[in-house]
Short mmCIF file of C-alpha atoms and ligand atoms in Angstrom, two decimals:
data_model
loop_
_atom_site.label_atom_id
_atom_site.label_comp_id
_atom_site.label_asym_id
_atom_site.label_seq_id
_atom_site.Cartn_x
_atom_site.Cartn_y
_atom_site.Cartn_z
CA MET A 1 102.77 118.10 110.20
CA ARG A 2 105.66 117.44 108.17
CA TYR A 3 108.43 114.44 108.68
CA ASP A 4 111.66 113.18 106.83
CA VAL A 5 110.47 109.66 107.09
CA ILE A 6 106.85 108.19 108.07
CA VAL A 7 106.96 104.47 108.50
CA VAL A 8 103.08 102.70 108.28
CA GLY A 9 102.97 99.84 110.85
CA ALA A 10 104.83 99.11 113.88
CA GLY A 11 105.41 95.41 113.59
CA SER A 12 108.79 93.97 113.66
CA ALA A 13 109.64 95.53 110.15
CA GLY A 14 108.31 98.95 111.11
CA PHE A 15 110.03 98.86 114.55
CA GLY A 16 113.06 98.29 112.63
CA ALA A 17 112.41 100.92 110.08
CA ALA A 18 111.82 103.67 112.44
CA VAL A 19 115.09 103.05 114.48
CA GLY A 20 117.15 102.68 111.51
CA ALA A 21 115.76 105.89 109.72
CA ALA A 22 116.09 107.99 113.12
CA ARG A 23 119.33 106.88 113.69
CA THR A 24 120.75 108.68 110.52
CA GLY A 25 119.19 112.00 112.57
CA LYS A 26 115.93 112.43 110.52
CA LYS A 27 112.62 113.33 111.99
CA VAL A 28 110.67 110.12 112.09
CA LEU A 29 106.78 109.12 112.55
CA LEU A 30 106.10 105.77 113.50
CA LEU A 31 101.97 104.86 112.69
CA ASP A 32 100.23 102.11 113.89
CA GLY A 33 96.42 101.19 114.20
CA ASN A 34 97.05 98.74 117.27
CA SER A 35 97.79 100.47 120.79
CA SER A 36 101.63 99.41 120.81
CA PRO A 37 104.34 98.15 118.49
CA GLY A 38 104.91 94.48 117.87
CA GLY A 39 102.41 93.50 115.12
CA VAL A 40 102.08 89.71 114.55
CA THR A 41 104.38 89.06 117.46
CA VAL A 42 102.52 90.81 120.05
CA PHE A 43 98.74 91.01 118.91
CA SER A 44 98.54 87.52 117.16
CA GLY A 45 100.21 86.26 120.23
CA CYS A 46 103.34 84.86 118.64
CA PRO A 47 106.56 86.42 120.56
CA VAL A 48 108.89 84.00 119.14
CA PHE A 49 111.85 85.28 116.99
CA THR A 50 113.20 82.57 114.93
CA PRO A 51 116.53 83.58 113.15
CA TYR A 52 118.26 81.58 110.85
CA GLN A 53 119.67 77.83 111.54
CA SER A 54 120.80 79.00 114.77
CA PHE A 55 122.53 81.92 116.28
CA GLU A 56 125.87 80.10 115.90
CA ASP A 57 125.67 79.76 112.08
CA LYS A 58 124.29 83.48 111.52
CA PRO A 59 124.71 85.81 114.75
CA PRO A 60 122.02 88.37 115.41
CA ARG A 61 123.10 91.97 114.10
CA GLY A 62 121.91 95.65 114.25
CA VAL A 63 118.49 96.29 115.60
CA PHE A 64 117.50 92.41 116.42
CA LYS A 65 120.55 92.08 118.05
CA GLU A 66 120.10 95.17 120.18
CA PHE A 67 116.49 93.84 120.80
CA LEU A 68 117.71 90.38 121.78
CA ASP A 69 120.27 92.11 124.25
CA ARG A 70 117.73 94.47 126.10
CA LEU A 71 115.16 91.37 126.32
CA GLY A 72 118.20 89.10 127.70
CA ASP A 73 118.59 91.65 130.21
CA ARG A 74 115.15 90.90 131.61
CA TRP A 75 115.14 87.38 130.74
CA GLY A 76 118.54 86.26 130.33
CA TYR A 77 118.99 82.86 128.42
CA PHE A 78 119.07 83.48 124.67
CA GLU A 79 122.73 82.77 124.06
CA GLY A 80 122.95 79.96 121.76
CA ALA A 81 119.24 79.34 121.49
CA PRO A 82 117.79 78.52 118.23
CA ALA A 83 115.06 81.04 118.90
CA CYS A 84 113.84 83.68 121.53
CA LYS A 85 111.08 82.98 123.20
CA THR A 86 109.67 85.81 125.33
CA SER A 87 105.96 87.63 126.07
CA GLU A 88 103.95 89.98 124.27
CA PHE A 89 104.29 92.47 127.19
CA ASP A 90 108.15 92.37 127.23
CA ALA A 91 108.61 92.63 123.44
CA SER A 92 106.39 95.50 122.85
CA LEU A 93 108.04 97.38 126.08
CA VAL A 94 111.35 96.67 124.81
CA MET A 95 110.52 97.95 121.30
CA THR A 96 109.00 100.97 122.81
CA ARG A 97 111.96 101.76 124.68
CA ILE A 98 114.36 101.56 121.87
CA LEU A 99 111.91 103.39 119.97
CA LYS A 100 111.56 106.67 122.36
CA GLU A 101 115.70 106.45 123.05
CA SER A 102 116.37 106.67 119.15
CA GLY A 103 114.36 109.71 118.99
CA VAL A 104 111.07 108.20 117.23
CA ASP A 105 107.54 110.00 117.23
CA MET A 106 105.23 107.27 117.64
CA LEU A 107 101.12 107.51 117.26
CA PHE A 108 99.32 104.25 117.91
CA TYR A 109 95.49 103.91 117.67
CA ALA A 110 96.14 105.38 114.38
CA THR A 111 94.85 103.72 111.09
CA VAL A 112 96.09 105.04 107.98
CA THR A 113 93.17 105.45 105.61
CA GLU A 114 94.30 107.30 102.78
CA ALA A 115 97.62 108.23 100.86
CA GLU A 116 97.50 111.51 98.88
CA CYS A 117 100.04 111.37 95.82
CA SER A 118 100.89 113.19 92.58
CA GLN A 119 103.45 112.20 90.15
CA ASP A 120 104.59 109.13 91.10
CA ARG A 121 105.14 110.32 94.91
CA ILE A 122 102.95 109.97 97.96
CA ARG A 123 102.73 113.43 99.52
CA SER A 124 100.89 112.55 102.95
CA VAL A 125 98.99 109.90 104.68
CA THR A 126 95.73 110.52 106.74
CA VAL A 127 94.89 108.66 109.69
CA PHE A 128 91.79 107.83 111.51
CA CYS A 129 92.56 107.93 115.13
CA CYS A 130 90.51 108.59 118.44
CA GLY A 131 87.30 109.42 116.25
CA ARG A 132 89.62 112.54 114.37
CA ARG A 133 91.39 112.58 111.01
CA LEU A 134 94.84 113.65 110.76
CA SER A 135 97.37 114.20 107.86
CA PHE A 136 101.13 114.04 107.80
CA GLU A 137 103.30 114.98 105.16
CA ALA A 138 107.00 113.36 104.60
CA ASP A 139 109.56 113.05 101.90
CA HIS A 140 109.59 109.54 101.87
CA PHE A 141 107.39 106.44 103.31
CA VAL A 142 107.97 103.01 104.44
CA ASP A 143 105.33 100.47 103.90
CA ALA A 144 105.63 98.21 107.11
CA THR A 145 101.98 97.09 107.07
CA GLY A 146 102.60 93.35 106.42
CA ASP A 147 99.77 93.31 103.62
CA ALA A 148 101.31 96.05 101.34
CA MET A 149 98.20 98.53 102.56
CA LEU A 150 99.88 101.76 102.01
CA THR A 151 101.11 100.89 98.49
CA ASP A 152 97.73 99.75 97.74
CA MET A 153 96.13 102.89 99.00
CA ALA A 154 98.50 104.93 96.96
CA GLY A 155 97.60 103.16 93.95
CA GLY A 156 101.10 101.09 93.58
CA ARG A 157 100.71 97.85 92.02
CA THR A 158 101.33 94.97 94.11
CA VAL A 159 100.75 91.42 93.85
CA THR A 160 98.14 89.08 95.99
CA ALA A 161 99.07 85.79 96.77
CA PRO A 162 96.38 83.20 95.53
CA GLU A 163 94.63 81.62 98.39
CA ASP A 164 96.19 78.67 98.18
CA GLU A 165 99.46 79.95 98.53
CA SER A 166 98.96 82.63 101.16
CA MET A 167 99.43 80.08 104.08
CA THR A 168 96.44 79.00 106.42
CA LYS A 169 95.45 81.70 109.14
CA THR A 170 95.57 80.96 112.64
CA VAL A 171 94.48 81.87 116.29
CA LEU A 172 97.18 81.38 118.49
CA PHE A 173 96.74 80.63 122.45
CA ARG A 174 98.09 79.67 125.26
CA VAL A 175 97.26 77.50 128.29
CA SER A 176 98.74 77.41 131.69
CA GLY A 177 98.57 74.54 134.61
CA VAL A 178 100.27 72.06 132.23
CA SER A 179 102.00 69.52 134.93
CA LYS A 180 104.36 68.36 132.14
CA PHE A 181 105.10 69.08 128.64
CA ASP A 182 106.74 66.55 126.87
CA LYS A 183 106.82 67.60 123.46
CA PRO A 184 108.31 64.71 121.67
CA GLY A 185 106.46 62.11 123.78
CA ILE A 186 103.19 63.94 122.49
CA ARG A 187 104.37 63.96 118.97
CA LYS A 188 104.90 60.32 119.04
CA ILE A 189 101.37 59.46 120.01
CA PHE A 190 99.82 62.06 118.39
CA SER A 191 98.05 59.75 115.80
CA SER A 192 96.26 58.00 118.33
CA LEU A 193 94.99 60.96 120.32
CA ASP A 194 91.85 61.55 118.02
CA PHE A 195 92.85 65.14 117.16
CA PRO A 196 89.21 66.66 116.23
CA TYR A 197 90.45 68.36 112.88
CA PRO A 198 91.42 66.04 110.09
CA TRP A 199 94.21 68.53 108.81
CA GLN A 200 96.53 68.25 111.39
CA ASP A 201 99.09 65.51 111.59
CA ASN A 202 101.75 66.77 114.44
CA PHE A 203 101.54 68.34 117.71
CA MET A 204 102.70 72.36 117.45
CA GLY A 205 103.11 73.59 120.69
CA THR A 206 105.88 75.56 122.47
CA ARG A 207 107.05 76.93 126.01
CA VAL A 208 106.48 80.48 126.40
CA GLY A 209 105.91 83.13 129.03
CA ASN A 210 107.65 84.85 131.79
CA ASP A 211 108.16 81.45 134.14
CA GLY A 212 108.52 79.19 130.52
CA ASN A 213 105.39 77.38 132.00
CA ASP A 214 102.42 78.49 129.38
CA ILE A 215 102.47 76.52 126.61
CA LEU A 216 101.65 78.55 123.26
CA ILE A 217 99.35 76.43 120.92
CA ASN A 218 99.60 76.60 117.48
CA LEU A 219 96.97 74.22 116.12
CA THR A 220 94.02 76.09 114.85
CA ALA A 221 93.92 76.53 111.07
CA VAL A 222 91.72 77.82 108.45
CA ARG A 223 92.10 79.03 104.73
CA GLY A 224 90.67 82.44 103.61
CA ASN A 225 91.54 85.77 102.09
CA ALA A 226 92.91 88.06 104.65
CA LEU A 227 92.55 90.98 102.51
CA ASP A 228 88.74 90.61 102.67
CA PRO A 229 86.93 92.19 105.72
CA PHE A 230 84.24 89.67 105.52
CA ASP A 231 85.99 86.57 104.92
CA ARG A 232 88.72 87.76 107.72
CA THR A 233 85.51 87.96 110.29
CA ARG A 234 84.52 84.31 109.15
CA MET A 235 87.68 82.80 109.57
CA ASP A 236 88.06 84.91 112.99
CA ILE A 237 84.87 83.25 114.28
CA GLU A 238 85.56 80.04 112.90
CA LEU A 239 89.21 80.13 114.74
CA ARG A 240 87.94 81.00 118.19
CA GLU A 241 85.47 78.07 117.87
CA GLN A 242 88.45 75.69 117.36
CA VAL A 243 90.34 76.97 120.03
CA ASP A 244 87.58 75.94 122.44
CA VAL A 245 87.37 72.60 120.87
CA ILE A 246 91.12 72.08 120.80
CA HIS A 247 91.48 73.24 124.73
CA ARG A 248 88.88 70.50 125.54
CA TRP A 249 90.82 68.16 123.23
CA LEU A 250 93.91 68.68 125.30
CA LYS A 251 92.67 68.49 128.47
CA GLU A 252 90.73 64.95 127.31
CA LYS A 253 93.50 63.32 125.66
CA VAL A 254 97.11 64.60 125.92
CA PRO A 255 98.86 63.68 128.99
CA GLY A 256 100.04 66.39 131.35
CA PHE A 257 97.30 68.90 129.88
CA GLU A 258 94.52 67.43 132.26
CA ASN A 259 94.06 70.69 134.51
CA CYS A 260 94.97 73.18 131.86
CA ARG A 261 93.45 76.07 131.29
CA ILE A 262 93.24 79.01 128.35
CA SER A 263 95.45 82.03 129.88
CA ALA A 264 95.28 83.97 126.54
CA VAL A 265 94.12 83.93 123.06
CA ALA A 266 95.42 86.13 120.54
CA PRO A 267 92.95 89.10 119.80
CA VAL A 268 94.01 89.34 115.92
CA ILE A 269 94.06 86.79 113.27
CA GLY A 270 97.43 85.57 112.68
CA VAL A 271 98.07 86.33 108.86
CA ARG A 272 101.56 84.81 107.45
CA GLY A 273 101.06 86.09 103.89
CA SER A 274 98.96 87.92 101.83
CA ARG A 275 100.06 91.00 99.26
CA PHE A 276 103.56 92.13 98.13
CA ILE A 277 104.69 95.11 96.42
CA ALA A 278 105.94 95.13 93.02
CA GLY A 279 109.73 96.07 93.55
CA ARG A 280 112.23 96.91 91.23
CA THR A 281 113.52 93.27 91.61
CA VAL A 282 111.38 90.13 92.74
CA ILE A 283 113.06 87.56 94.71
CA THR A 284 111.80 84.54 92.98
CA CYS A 285 112.02 80.40 93.97
CA GLU A 286 114.71 80.30 91.19
CA ASP A 287 116.72 82.59 92.82
CA ILE A 288 116.70 80.65 96.30
CA ASP A 289 116.82 77.20 94.68
CA ASN A 290 120.22 78.45 92.62
CA ASP A 291 121.26 80.89 95.16
CA THR A 292 121.42 83.63 92.54
CA PRO A 293 124.28 85.71 93.54
CA VAL A 294 122.85 89.01 94.84
CA SER A 295 125.22 92.32 94.43
CA ASP A 296 122.86 94.65 96.79
CA PRO A 297 122.25 92.47 99.62
CA VAL A 298 120.72 94.03 102.70
CA ALA A 299 119.41 91.29 105.09
CA ASP A 300 119.63 87.22 105.03
CA GLY A 301 116.48 85.37 104.53
CA ARG A 302 116.19 81.51 104.98
CA ARG A 303 116.64 79.30 101.60
CA SER A 304 113.44 77.17 102.69
CA TYR A 305 110.04 78.10 101.63
CA GLY A 306 106.44 76.50 101.36
CA ASP A 307 107.13 74.04 104.14
CA HIS A 308 106.49 73.94 107.89
CA PHE A 309 107.11 70.41 108.69
CA VAL A 310 103.46 69.49 109.22
CA ASP A 311 101.26 68.27 106.34
CA ARG A 312 98.71 70.96 106.52
CA PHE A 313 101.50 73.61 105.58
CA ARG A 314 103.29 71.68 103.18
CA SER A 315 102.92 72.96 99.56
CA PRO A 316 103.71 70.69 96.42
CA TRP A 317 106.24 73.49 95.83
CA ALA A 318 107.95 73.40 99.10
CA LYS A 319 111.89 73.17 99.18
CA ASN A 320 114.23 72.94 102.07
CA HIS A 321 117.35 73.87 101.14
CA VAL A 322 120.08 74.60 104.34
CA GLY A 323 121.25 77.89 104.87
CA THR A 324 120.39 81.44 104.20
CA HIS A 325 120.30 83.55 100.80
CA ARG A 326 120.74 87.51 100.49
CA ILE A 327 117.76 89.87 100.10
CA PRO A 328 118.55 92.46 97.68
CA TYR A 329 117.88 96.03 98.07
CA ALA A 330 115.98 96.45 94.89
CA SER A 331 113.51 94.08 96.32
CA LEU A 332 112.55 96.67 98.90
CA ILE A 333 111.89 99.74 96.59
CA HIS A 334 108.50 100.22 94.70
CA GLU A 335 108.85 99.92 91.04
CA LYS A 336 106.95 103.11 90.21
CA ILE A 337 106.58 105.37 93.27
CA VAL A 338 109.55 107.14 93.65
CA ASN A 339 109.46 107.74 97.77
CA LEU A 340 108.03 104.16 98.66
CA VAL A 341 110.06 101.46 100.28
CA ALA A 342 108.67 98.18 101.64
CA ALA A 343 109.94 96.18 104.64
CA GLY A 344 108.99 92.93 106.24
CA ARG A 345 106.74 90.33 105.13
CA CYS A 346 105.43 92.54 102.11
CA ILE A 347 108.55 93.11 100.27
CA SER A 348 108.64 92.17 96.51
CA ILE A 349 109.08 88.56 96.31
CA GLU A 350 106.93 85.53 94.45
CA PRO A 351 104.21 84.56 96.88
CA ARG A 352 105.35 81.15 96.92
CA ALA A 353 108.83 81.85 98.15
CA ALA A 354 107.04 84.19 101.06
CA THR A 355 108.27 81.82 103.99
CA SER A 356 111.80 82.37 103.46
CA ILE A 357 111.67 86.26 104.34
CA ARG A 358 108.55 86.35 106.92
CA TYR A 359 110.25 85.15 109.96
CA ALA A 360 110.35 88.21 112.65
CA PRO A 361 114.31 88.71 112.57
CA CYS A 362 114.20 88.85 109.15
CA CYS A 363 111.59 91.45 109.05
CA MET A 364 113.61 93.38 111.54
CA ALA A 365 116.45 93.43 109.37
CA THR A 366 114.77 94.25 105.99
CA GLY A 367 112.95 96.93 108.31
CA GLN A 368 116.31 98.39 109.37
CA ALA A 369 117.47 98.73 105.61
CA ALA A 370 114.37 100.20 104.67
CA GLY A 371 114.25 102.74 106.91
CA VAL A 372 117.88 103.89 106.68
CA ALA A 373 117.11 103.87 102.64
CA SER A 374 114.23 106.21 103.10
CA ALA A 375 115.89 108.66 105.50
CA LEU A 376 118.74 108.74 102.97
CA GLY A 377 116.64 109.55 100.13
CA ILE A 378 116.87 105.67 98.67
CA PRO A 379 120.62 106.32 97.83
CA ALA A 380 122.88 104.13 95.57
CA TYR A 381 123.68 101.00 97.44
CA SER A 382 127.12 101.62 98.51
CA VAL A 383 125.75 104.47 100.52
CA LEU A 384 122.91 102.42 102.10
CA ARG A 385 125.36 99.85 102.75
CA ASP A 386 128.35 102.23 104.58
CA GLU A 387 125.25 103.52 106.71
CA LEU A 388 123.90 99.88 107.66
CA VAL A 389 127.54 98.71 108.13
CA ARG A 390 127.86 101.90 110.86
CA GLN A 391 124.84 100.76 112.37
CA GLY A 392 126.08 97.38 112.88
CA ALA A 393 123.53 96.10 110.96
CA LEU A 394 125.64 94.59 108.04
C1 FAD B 401 100.95 82.19 113.51
C2 FAD B 401 101.91 82.69 113.15
C3 FAD B 401 103.09 82.07 113.75
C4 FAD B 401 104.37 82.98 113.60
N1 FAD B 401 105.40 82.01 113.95
C5 FAD B 401 106.78 82.63 114.10
C6 FAD B 401 107.87 82.30 114.91
O1 FAD B 401 107.47 81.22 115.46
N2 FAD B 401 109.11 82.77 114.72
C7 FAD B 401 108.96 83.90 113.70
O2 FAD B 401 110.12 84.55 113.77
N3 FAD B 401 108.37 84.40 113.07
C8 FAD B 401 106.82 83.94 113.09
N4 FAD B 401 105.96 84.61 112.43
C9 FAD B 401 106.05 85.32 111.73
C10 FAD B 401 106.22 86.93 112.23
O3 FAD B 401 105.90 87.14 113.31
C11 FAD B 401 105.68 87.65 111.05
O4 FAD B 401 105.98 87.39 109.64
C12 FAD B 401 106.64 89.21 111.33
O5 FAD B 401 106.22 89.37 112.56
C13 FAD B 401 105.88 90.31 110.27
O6 FAD B 401 106.32 91.58 110.65
P1 FAD B 401 106.25 92.63 109.99
O7 FAD B 401 106.27 93.96 110.74
O8 FAD B 401 106.23 92.49 108.49
O9 FAD B 401 104.30 92.40 109.66
P2 FAD B 401 103.19 92.52 110.90
O10 FAD B 401 103.74 91.79 112.19
O11 FAD B 401 101.88 91.86 110.35
O12 FAD B 401 102.65 94.23 111.28
C14 FAD B 401 102.30 95.01 110.41
C15 FAD B 401 101.82 96.05 111.29
O13 FAD B 401 101.22 97.33 110.46
C16 FAD B 401 99.97 97.79 111.15
N5 FAD B 401 99.15 98.17 109.85
C17 FAD B 401 98.57 97.80 108.91
N6 FAD B 401 97.72 98.25 108.08
C18 FAD B 401 98.06 99.41 108.71
C19 FAD B 401 97.23 100.72 108.61
N7 FAD B 401 96.50 100.95 107.36
N8 FAD B 401 97.40 101.73 109.19
C20 FAD B 401 98.21 101.75 110.61
N9 FAD B 401 99.04 100.48 110.63
C21 FAD B 401 98.65 99.58 110.06
C22 FAD B 401 99.46 96.37 111.99
O14 FAD B 401 98.42 97.09 112.83
C23 FAD B 401 100.25 96.05 112.18
O15 FAD B 401 100.93 96.25 113.34
C24 FAD B 401 104.64 83.54 112.80
C25 FAD B 401 103.46 84.41 112.18
C26 FAD B 401 102.11 83.82 112.40
C27 FAD B 401 100.90 84.34 111.62
#
């Protein structure tokens, strides 16, 4: 089967890419190994979309704004909020509806296992899907796999973050039955609560869920190589043991959590950063520090990197500048493979700076740009910009 654009990966980035490409009128296929769209936000249990400093500073645009408005119709309270917190179900449902309405063909349970190439061009991809092997051809491809899987399969150069620059891996979980959630109060007394793991210096939890009464707990952490299946399995096993230990600690030590019970545990380990494409340009820490002017901006990223405001995430190179930086079009385009564009957390960036571009709304925005660029044949910047303006993304 032949398409104009194939997007591999249906996380925030792949969602944005498929919608952006389809709205140029092209025939688009979206592939994912999972059962529905959402990627990390749905399958790693973090349906929290943190835009920039606040909605007032940088109003949401493009596909992200549409996604928020549609969620708002179901939930109704995002106006002016510093982050949109929803449920995995709602995030995935709204994405699926927008994809359907945009005319995107979707194939889930479909893991891409091979990319067939000739002369610096990807010709087709093969997926393993429900016990069958299927092949799909396209003119252009978007790598929205989060870990630059497609680029690697196509033999394109990638850059892998050293383990200590790839951020901790996490299994997020949710508890319900909390009688009182006083986050500032818990943070004040945290050091006296004998947290069972020595790395943690702050309480990381936030209200989520349909009635706002579930607390999403972000306290597990482990280091390792997310690209190594054996190490990933080891981390997953270890993280689930931590969930059990931390749940018991919550019940015993944290005021208001005495009767809490685990209501959901992320099925898939949460990976923050691992591997990036080698693009025509690389966003560097220096660019972000100096606010280097960008002549071909497609989206905004944050100017902070290497920090998560708790010690276990703070790196010696962390910087917290206020404001946003521009993400260049050239950081989405692969340096050599002529019909490959990346989106989301695997665009071309120095691994240390990856925090600045990995938040879900930013991934959706680079996704939309990557999808439009692919649909238009990776055109000159002015052509891409005109279409992104037409789509309300710039
Ligand atoms: C623990 C944790 C907490 C976070 N908290 C927040 C937060 O509070 N706010 C916020 O805005 N962001 C947060 N983030 C970051 C943000 O959610 C992610 O960086 C972002 O959603 C990544 O989107 P993506 O589309 O680039 O990648 P992903 O969401 O990883 O999507 C990649 C998709 O590609 C698919 N895929 C991969 N390989 C293949 C293949 N070979 N074949 C088919 N499909 C494939 C995967 O199944 C997946 O669906 C958090 C991340 C983590 C890990």
